CSV table of C-alpha atoms in Angstrom, one decimal:
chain,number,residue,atom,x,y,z
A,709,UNK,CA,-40.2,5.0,-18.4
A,710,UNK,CA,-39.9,5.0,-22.5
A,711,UNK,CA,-37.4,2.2,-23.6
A,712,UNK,CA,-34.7,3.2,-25.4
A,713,UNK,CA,-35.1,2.1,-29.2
A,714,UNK,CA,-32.8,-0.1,-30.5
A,715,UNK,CA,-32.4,-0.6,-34.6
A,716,UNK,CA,-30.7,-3.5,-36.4
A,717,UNK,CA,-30.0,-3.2,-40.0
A,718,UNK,CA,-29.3,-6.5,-41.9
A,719,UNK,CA,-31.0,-8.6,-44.8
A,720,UNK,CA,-32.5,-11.0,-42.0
A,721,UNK,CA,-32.9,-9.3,-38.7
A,722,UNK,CA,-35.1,-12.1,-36.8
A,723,UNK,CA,-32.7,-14.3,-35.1
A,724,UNK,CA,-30.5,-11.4,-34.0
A,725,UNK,CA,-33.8,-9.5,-32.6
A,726,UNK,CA,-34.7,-12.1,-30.7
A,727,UNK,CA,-30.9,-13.1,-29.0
A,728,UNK,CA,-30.8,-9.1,-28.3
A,729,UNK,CA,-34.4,-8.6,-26.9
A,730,UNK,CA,-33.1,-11.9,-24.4
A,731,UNK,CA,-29.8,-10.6,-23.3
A,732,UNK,CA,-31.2,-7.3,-22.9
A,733,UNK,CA,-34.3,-8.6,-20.7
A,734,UNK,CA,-36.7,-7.3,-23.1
A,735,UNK,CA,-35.2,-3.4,-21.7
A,736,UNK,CA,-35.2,-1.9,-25.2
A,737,UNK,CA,-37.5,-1.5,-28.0
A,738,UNK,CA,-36.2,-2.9,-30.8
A,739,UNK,CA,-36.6,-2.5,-34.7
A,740,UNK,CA,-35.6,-3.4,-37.7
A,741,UNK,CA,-34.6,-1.8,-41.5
A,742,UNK,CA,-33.9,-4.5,-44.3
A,743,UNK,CA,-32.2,-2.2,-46.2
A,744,UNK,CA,-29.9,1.3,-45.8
A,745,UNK,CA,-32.9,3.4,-47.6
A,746,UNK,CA,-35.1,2.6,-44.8
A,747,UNK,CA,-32.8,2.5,-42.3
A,748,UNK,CA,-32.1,6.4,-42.8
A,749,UNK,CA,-35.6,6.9,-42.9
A,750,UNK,CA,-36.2,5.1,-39.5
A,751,UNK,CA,-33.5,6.9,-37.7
A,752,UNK,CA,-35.5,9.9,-38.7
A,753,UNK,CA,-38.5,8.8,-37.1
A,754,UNK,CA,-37.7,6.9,-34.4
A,755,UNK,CA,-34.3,8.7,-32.9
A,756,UNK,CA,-32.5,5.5,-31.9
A,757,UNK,CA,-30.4,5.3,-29.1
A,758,UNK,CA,-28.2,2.3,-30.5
A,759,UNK,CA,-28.1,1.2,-34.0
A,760,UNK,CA,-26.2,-1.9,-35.8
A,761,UNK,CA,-25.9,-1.8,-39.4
A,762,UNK,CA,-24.9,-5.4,-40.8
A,763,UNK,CA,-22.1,-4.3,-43.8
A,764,UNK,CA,-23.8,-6.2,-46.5
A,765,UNK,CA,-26.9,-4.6,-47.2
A,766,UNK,CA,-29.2,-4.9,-50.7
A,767,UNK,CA,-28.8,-1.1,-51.3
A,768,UNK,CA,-26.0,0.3,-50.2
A,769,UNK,CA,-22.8,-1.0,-48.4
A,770,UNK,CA,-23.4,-0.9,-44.6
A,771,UNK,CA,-20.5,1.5,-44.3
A,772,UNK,CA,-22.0,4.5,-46.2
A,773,UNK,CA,-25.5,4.1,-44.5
A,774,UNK,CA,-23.0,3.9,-40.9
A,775,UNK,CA,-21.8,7.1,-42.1
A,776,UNK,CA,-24.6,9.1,-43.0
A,777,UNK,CA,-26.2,8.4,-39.9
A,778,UNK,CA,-23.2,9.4,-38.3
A,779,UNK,CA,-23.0,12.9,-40.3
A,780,UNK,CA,-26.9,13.8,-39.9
A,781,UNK,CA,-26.5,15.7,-37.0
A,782,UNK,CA,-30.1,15.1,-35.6
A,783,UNK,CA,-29.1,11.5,-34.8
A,784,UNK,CA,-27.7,10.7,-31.4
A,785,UNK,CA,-27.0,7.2,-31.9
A,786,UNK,CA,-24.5,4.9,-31.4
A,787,UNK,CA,-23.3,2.7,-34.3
A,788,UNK,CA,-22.3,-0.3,-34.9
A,789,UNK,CA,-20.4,-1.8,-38.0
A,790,UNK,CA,-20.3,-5.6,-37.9
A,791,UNK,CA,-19.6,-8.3,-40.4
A,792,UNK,CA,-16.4,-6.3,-41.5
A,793,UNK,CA,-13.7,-7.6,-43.5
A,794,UNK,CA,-12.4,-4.5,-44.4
A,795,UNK,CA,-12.8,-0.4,-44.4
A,796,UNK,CA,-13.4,1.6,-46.8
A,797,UNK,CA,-12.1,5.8,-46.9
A,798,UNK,CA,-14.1,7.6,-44.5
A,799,UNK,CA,-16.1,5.3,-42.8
A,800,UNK,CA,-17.5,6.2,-39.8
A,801,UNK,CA,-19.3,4.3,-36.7
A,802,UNK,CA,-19.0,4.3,-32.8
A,803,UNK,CA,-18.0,0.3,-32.6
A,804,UNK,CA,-16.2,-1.7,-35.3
A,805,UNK,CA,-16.9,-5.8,-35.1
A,806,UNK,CA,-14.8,-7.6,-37.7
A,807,UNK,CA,-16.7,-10.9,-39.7
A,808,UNK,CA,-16.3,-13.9,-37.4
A,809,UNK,CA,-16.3,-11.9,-33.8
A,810,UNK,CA,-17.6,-14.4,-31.3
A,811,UNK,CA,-21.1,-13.6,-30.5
A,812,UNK,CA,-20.4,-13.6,-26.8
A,813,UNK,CA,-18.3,-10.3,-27.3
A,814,UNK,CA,-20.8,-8.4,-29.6
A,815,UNK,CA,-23.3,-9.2,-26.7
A,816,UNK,CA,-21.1,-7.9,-23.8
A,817,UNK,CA,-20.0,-5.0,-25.7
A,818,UNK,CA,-23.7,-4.0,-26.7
A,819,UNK,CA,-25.3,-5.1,-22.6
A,820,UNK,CA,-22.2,-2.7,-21.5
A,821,UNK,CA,-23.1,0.7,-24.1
A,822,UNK,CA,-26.7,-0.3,-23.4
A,823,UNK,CA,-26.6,0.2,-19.7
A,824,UNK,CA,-24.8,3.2,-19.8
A,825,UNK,CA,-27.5,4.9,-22.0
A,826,UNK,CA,-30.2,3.3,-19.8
A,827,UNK,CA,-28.0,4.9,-16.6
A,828,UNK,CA,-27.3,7.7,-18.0
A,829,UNK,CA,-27.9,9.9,-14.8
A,830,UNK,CA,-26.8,13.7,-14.2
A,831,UNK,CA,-24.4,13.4,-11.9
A,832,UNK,CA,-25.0,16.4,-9.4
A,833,UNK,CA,-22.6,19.4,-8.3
A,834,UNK,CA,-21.4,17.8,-5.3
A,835,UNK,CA,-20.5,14.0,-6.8
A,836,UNK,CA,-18.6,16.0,-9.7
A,837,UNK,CA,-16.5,18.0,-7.5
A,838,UNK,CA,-15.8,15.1,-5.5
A,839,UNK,CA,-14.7,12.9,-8.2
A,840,UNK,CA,-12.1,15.2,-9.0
A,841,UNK,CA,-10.6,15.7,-6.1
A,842,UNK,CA,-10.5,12.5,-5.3
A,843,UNK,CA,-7.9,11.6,-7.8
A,844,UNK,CA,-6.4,15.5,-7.6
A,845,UNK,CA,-5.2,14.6,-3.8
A,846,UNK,CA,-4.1,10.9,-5.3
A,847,UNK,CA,-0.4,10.7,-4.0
A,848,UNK,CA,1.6,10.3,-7.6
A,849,UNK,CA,3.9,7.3,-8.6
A,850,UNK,CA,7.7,7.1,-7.9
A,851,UNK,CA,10.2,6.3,-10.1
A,852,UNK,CA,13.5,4.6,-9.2
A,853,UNK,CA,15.6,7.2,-10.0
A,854,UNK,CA,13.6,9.9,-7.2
A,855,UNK,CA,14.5,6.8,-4.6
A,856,UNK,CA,18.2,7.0,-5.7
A,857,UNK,CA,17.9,3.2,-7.6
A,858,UNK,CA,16.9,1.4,-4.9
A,859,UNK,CA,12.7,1.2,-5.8
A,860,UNK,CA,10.2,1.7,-7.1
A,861,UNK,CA,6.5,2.7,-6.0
A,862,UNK,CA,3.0,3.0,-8.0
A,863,UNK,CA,-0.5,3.1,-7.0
A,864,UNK,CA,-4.5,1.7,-8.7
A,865,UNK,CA,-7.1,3.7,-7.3
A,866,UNK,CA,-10.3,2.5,-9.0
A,867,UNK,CA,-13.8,3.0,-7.6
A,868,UNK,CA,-16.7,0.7,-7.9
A,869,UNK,CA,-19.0,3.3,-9.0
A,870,UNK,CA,-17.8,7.1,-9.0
A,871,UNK,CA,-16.6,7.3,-6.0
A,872,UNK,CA,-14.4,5.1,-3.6
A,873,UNK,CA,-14.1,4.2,0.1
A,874,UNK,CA,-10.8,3.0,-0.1
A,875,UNK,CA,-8.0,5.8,0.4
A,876,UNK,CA,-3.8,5.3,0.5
A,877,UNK,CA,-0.7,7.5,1.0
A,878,UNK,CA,2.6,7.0,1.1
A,879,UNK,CA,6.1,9.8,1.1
A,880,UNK,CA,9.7,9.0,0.6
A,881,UNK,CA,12.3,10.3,3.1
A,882,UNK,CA,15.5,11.3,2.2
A,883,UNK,CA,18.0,11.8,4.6
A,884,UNK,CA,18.7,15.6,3.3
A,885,UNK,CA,14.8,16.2,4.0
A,886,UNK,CA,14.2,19.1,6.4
A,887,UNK,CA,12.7,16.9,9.0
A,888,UNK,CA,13.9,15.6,12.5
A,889,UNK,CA,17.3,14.1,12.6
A,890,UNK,CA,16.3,10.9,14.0
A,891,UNK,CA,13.9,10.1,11.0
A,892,UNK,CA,15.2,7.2,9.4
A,893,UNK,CA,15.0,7.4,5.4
A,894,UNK,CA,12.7,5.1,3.5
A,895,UNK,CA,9.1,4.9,2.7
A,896,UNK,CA,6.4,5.5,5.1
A,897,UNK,CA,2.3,5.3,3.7
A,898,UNK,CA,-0.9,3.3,4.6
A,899,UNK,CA,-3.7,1.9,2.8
A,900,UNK,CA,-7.2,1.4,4.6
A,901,UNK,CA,-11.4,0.6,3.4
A,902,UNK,CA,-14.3,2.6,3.9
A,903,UNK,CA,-17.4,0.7,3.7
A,904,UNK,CA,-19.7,2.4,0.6
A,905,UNK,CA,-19.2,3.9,-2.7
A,906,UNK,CA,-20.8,7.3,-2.2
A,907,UNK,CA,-20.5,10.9,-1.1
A,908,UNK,CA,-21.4,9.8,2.3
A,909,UNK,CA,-18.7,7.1,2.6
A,910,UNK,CA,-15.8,9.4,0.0
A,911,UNK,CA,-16.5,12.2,3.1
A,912,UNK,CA,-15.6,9.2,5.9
A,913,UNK,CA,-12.6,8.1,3.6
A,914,UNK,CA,-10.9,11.8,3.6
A,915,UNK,CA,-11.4,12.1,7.3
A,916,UNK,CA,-9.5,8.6,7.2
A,917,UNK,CA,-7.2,10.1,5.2
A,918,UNK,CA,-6.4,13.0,7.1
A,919,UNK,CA,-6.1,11.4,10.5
A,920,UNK,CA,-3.8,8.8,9.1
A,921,UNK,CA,-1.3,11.6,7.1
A,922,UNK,CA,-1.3,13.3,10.8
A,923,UNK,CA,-0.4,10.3,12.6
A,924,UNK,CA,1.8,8.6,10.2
A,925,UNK,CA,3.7,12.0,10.4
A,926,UNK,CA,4.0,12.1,14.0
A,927,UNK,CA,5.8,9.1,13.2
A,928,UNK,CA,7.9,9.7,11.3
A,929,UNK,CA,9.1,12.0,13.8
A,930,UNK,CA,9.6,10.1,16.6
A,931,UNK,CA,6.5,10.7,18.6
A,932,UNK,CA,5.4,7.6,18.1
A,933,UNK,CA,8.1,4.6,18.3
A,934,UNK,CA,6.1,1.9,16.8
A,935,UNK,CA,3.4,1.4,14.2
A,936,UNK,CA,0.7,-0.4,16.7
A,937,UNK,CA,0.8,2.6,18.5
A,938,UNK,CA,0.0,4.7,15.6
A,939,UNK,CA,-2.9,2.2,14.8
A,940,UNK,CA,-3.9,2.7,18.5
A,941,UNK,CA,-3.9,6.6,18.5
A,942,UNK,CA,-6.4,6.5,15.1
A,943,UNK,CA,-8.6,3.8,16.6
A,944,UNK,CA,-9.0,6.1,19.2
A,945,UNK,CA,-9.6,9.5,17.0
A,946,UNK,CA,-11.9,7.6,15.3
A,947,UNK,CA,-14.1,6.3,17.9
A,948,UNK,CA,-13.8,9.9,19.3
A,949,UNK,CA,-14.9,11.7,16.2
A,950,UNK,CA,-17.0,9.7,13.9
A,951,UNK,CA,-20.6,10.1,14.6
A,952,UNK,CA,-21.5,6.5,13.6
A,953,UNK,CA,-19.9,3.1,14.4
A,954,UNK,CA,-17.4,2.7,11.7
A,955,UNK,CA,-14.9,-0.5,10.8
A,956,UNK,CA,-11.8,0.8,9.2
A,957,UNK,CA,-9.4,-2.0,7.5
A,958,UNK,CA,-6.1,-0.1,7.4
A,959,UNK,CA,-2.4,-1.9,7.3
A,960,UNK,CA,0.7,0.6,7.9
A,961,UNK,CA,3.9,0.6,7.0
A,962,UNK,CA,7.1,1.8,6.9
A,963,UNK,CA,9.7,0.1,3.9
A,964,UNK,CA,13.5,0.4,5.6
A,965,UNK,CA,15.3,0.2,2.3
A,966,UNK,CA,18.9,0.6,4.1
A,967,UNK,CA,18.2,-2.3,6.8
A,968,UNK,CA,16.4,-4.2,4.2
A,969,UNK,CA,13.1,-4.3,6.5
A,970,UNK,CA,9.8,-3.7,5.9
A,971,UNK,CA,7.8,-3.3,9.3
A,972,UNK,CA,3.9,-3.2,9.2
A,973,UNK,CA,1.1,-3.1,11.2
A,974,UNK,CA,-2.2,-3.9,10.0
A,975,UNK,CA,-5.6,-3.3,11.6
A,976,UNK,CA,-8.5,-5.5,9.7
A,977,UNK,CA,-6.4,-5.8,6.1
A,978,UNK,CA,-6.4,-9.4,5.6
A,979,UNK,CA,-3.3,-9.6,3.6
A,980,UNK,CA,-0.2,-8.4,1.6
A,981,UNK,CA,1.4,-10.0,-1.2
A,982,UNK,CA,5.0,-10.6,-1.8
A,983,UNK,CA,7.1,-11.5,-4.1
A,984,UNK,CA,10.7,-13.2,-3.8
A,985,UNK,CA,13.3,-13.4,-6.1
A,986,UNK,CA,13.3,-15.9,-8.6
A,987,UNK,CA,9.9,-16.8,-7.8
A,988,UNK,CA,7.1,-16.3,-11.0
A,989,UNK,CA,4.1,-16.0,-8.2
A,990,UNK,CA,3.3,-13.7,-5.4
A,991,UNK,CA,2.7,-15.3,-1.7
A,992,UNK,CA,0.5,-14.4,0.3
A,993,UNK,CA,0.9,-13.1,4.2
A,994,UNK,CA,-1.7,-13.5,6.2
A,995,UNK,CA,-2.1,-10.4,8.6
A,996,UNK,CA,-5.3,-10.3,10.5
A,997,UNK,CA,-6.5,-8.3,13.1
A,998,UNK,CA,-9.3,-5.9,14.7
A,999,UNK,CA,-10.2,-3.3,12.3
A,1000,UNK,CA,-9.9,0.2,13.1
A,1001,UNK,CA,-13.0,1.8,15.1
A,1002,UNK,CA,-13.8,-2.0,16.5
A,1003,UNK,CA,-13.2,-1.4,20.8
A,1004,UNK,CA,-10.9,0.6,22.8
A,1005,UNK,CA,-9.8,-1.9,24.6
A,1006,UNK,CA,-8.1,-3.8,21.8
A,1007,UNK,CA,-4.2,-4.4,20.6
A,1008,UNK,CA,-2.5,-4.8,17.8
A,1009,UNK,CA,1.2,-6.1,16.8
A,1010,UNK,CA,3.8,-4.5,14.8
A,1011,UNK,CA,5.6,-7.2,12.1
A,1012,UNK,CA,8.8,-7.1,10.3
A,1013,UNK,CA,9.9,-8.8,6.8
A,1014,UNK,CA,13.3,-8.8,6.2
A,1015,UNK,CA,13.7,-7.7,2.3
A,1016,UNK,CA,17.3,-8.8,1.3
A,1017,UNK,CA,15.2,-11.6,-1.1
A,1018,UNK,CA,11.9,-9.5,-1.7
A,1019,UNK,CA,11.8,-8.5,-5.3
A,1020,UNK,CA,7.7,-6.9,-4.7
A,1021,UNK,CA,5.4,-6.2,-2.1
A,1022,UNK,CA,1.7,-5.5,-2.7
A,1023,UNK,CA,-0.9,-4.0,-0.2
A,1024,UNK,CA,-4.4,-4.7,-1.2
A,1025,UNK,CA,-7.8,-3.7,0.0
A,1026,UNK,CA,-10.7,-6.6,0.3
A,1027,UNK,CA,-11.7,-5.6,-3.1
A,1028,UNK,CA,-9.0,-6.9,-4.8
A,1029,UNK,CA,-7.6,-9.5,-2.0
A,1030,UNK,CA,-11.5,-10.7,-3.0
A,1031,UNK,CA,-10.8,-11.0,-6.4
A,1032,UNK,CA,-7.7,-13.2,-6.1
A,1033,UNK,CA,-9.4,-15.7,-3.8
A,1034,UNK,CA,-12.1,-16.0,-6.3
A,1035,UNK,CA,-9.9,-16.6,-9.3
A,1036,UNK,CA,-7.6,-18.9,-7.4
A,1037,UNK,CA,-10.8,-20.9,-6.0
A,1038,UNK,CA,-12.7,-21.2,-9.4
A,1039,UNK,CA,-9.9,-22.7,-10.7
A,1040,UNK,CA,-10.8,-22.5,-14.7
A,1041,UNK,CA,-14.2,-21.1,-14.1
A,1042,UNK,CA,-14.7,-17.8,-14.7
A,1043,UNK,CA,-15.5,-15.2,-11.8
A,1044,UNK,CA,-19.5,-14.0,-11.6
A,1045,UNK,CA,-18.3,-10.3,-11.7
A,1046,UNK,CA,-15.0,-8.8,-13.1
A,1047,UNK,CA,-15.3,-6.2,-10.6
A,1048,UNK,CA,-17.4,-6.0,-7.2
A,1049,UNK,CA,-15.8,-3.7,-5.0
A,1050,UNK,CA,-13.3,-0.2,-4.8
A,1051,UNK,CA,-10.4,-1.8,-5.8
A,1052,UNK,CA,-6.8,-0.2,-4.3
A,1053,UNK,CA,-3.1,-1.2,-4.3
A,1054,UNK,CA,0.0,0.2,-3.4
A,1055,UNK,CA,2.7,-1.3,-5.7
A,1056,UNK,CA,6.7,-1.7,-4.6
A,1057,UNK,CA,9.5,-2.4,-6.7
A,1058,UNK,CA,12.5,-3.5,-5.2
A,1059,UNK,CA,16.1,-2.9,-7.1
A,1060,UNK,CA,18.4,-5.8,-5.2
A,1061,UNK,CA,21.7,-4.4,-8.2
A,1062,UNK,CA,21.5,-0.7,-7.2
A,1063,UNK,CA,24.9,0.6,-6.3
């Protein structure tokens, strides 16, 4: 496979040549230009993917050769401006690093563009379509005036890769909903964690989905009484219909905002996180149990937190639970990876002054 060429543009290109051709694990073939004359020239002949052009060059300033590689049509490249102190009318390039930028950044930012034109893969038909509905069938955010003032709900949904194994839901019931009169109002939803990050696993997710929406409604109206036996009835759907053994994390909930109770029940999610009034941190609850699709023959236990104190509560998946033990662990050391795993959250808001 060709590398992709890399060009630097600057009076002494050496030293940076050799700290890029290390961070990038010699993946790129790099060249230089010592001036902007033969940098133009060079971008004609060698079609550079990435290019940096150093602002203080012998022949021109590094902003006009930035440009006219910009407006010749036949280059692809990405550009960089560095060394700047200052811009001048119509200046163009693709990254702008200001004098004195730490190296440290310049060399993230270029390891992160680089890897996405080494990547760079066609994503077929099927992966498209999917990637769009999974965030069209993403349950929106609630504001606290469409729960009357008394919360507030939001939502992350962000996939490792394209797609994500981790799926959520939630709906608000009012009391002038057309449902059965013994609902009580509040907010009922779930979160759970596919194992995988493609097609195969999004496919297993939306079947999660769907089984939980259908049982989360019976539920809600009253065919169920308690949230371990909603847990029960999917574990058992699941071990019915999925072809493969499957472990589903999944906590569910339902937020009482009138009793001031939240009741959960988690299968396999390790933990929420709440936060209490006039407290700066969130605390958090340890919750766990068999995952979903584990044994038939296995129980789980419905909890309740009373609220009247509760200023936030938090339901995570392992991706971010993950993250939080790693940052909390390392103490001032920086975690190995920003990012690891789908990460998912449902967000609540709790509005202790509304009237």
């Amino acid at each position: 496979m060709k590398k992709p060429v890399i060009l630097v543009v600057h009076r002494n290109p050496e030293k940076l040549l050799q700290q890029i051709d290390y961070s990038l694990d010699n993946g790129a073939s790099l060249h230089s230009a010592a001036d902007g004359m033969e940098a133009m020239l060079k971008c004609q002949q060698l079609k550079p993917a990435i290019v940096i052009v150093d602002i203080d060059l012998p022949d021109f300033n590094g902003m006009t050769v930035a440009s006219a590689i910009k407006d010749n049509k036949e280059n692809q490249a990405l550009v960089y401006l560095t060394g700047l102190e200052g811009l001048l009318e119509n200046a163009k390039a693709d990254r702008y690093l200001p004098y004195g930028i730490p190296y440290e950044l310049f060399i993230a930012q270029l390891k992160h563009d680089f890897q996405q034109i080494q990547g760079g893969e066609k994503l077929d038909e099927g992966m498209e379509n999917a990637i769009v509905q999974q965030y069209d069938c993403l349950v929106p955010a609630c504001s606290r005036e469409d729960t009357g003032g008394a919360f507030s709900v939001n939502r992350l949904l962000s996939p490792y890769y394209h797609l994500s194994g981790d799926g959520l839901h939630y709906t608000l019931l009012k009391s002038d909903a057309d449902v059965h009169s013994d609902n009580k109002d509040g907010l009922y939803g779930f979160i759970f964690d596919c194992v995988g990050h493609d097609l195969l696993s999004y496919g297993q997710a939306m079947n999660t989905l769907y089984i939980l929406k259908t049982y989360m409604w019976q539920y809600q109206a009253g065919v169920y009484e308690t949230l371990d036996e909603v847990i029960k009835a999917v574990n058992r759907e699941v071990l019915n219909n999925f072809v493969s053994a499957t472990l589903i994390p999944t906590l569910c909930f339902f937020m009482d905002i009138h009793a001031q109770k939240l009741i959960y029940c988690s299968a396999g999610i390790p933990s929420l996180l709440v936060k209490y009034k006039d407290h700066s941190r969130r605390e958090s609850i340890s919750c766990r149990s068999y995952m979903i699709g584990y044994d038939r023959d296995v129980s789980w236990h419905e909890e309740c937190l009373d609220l009247s104190s509760v200023e936030e509560i938090t339901f995570i998946t392992d991706g971010l639970n993950d993250l939080l033990r790693e940052k909390s662990e390392s103490a001032d050391e920086p975690m190995a990876f920003a990012k690891h795993d789908d990460i998912s959250a449902i967000f609540i808001k709790i509005f202790h002054d509304n009237k």
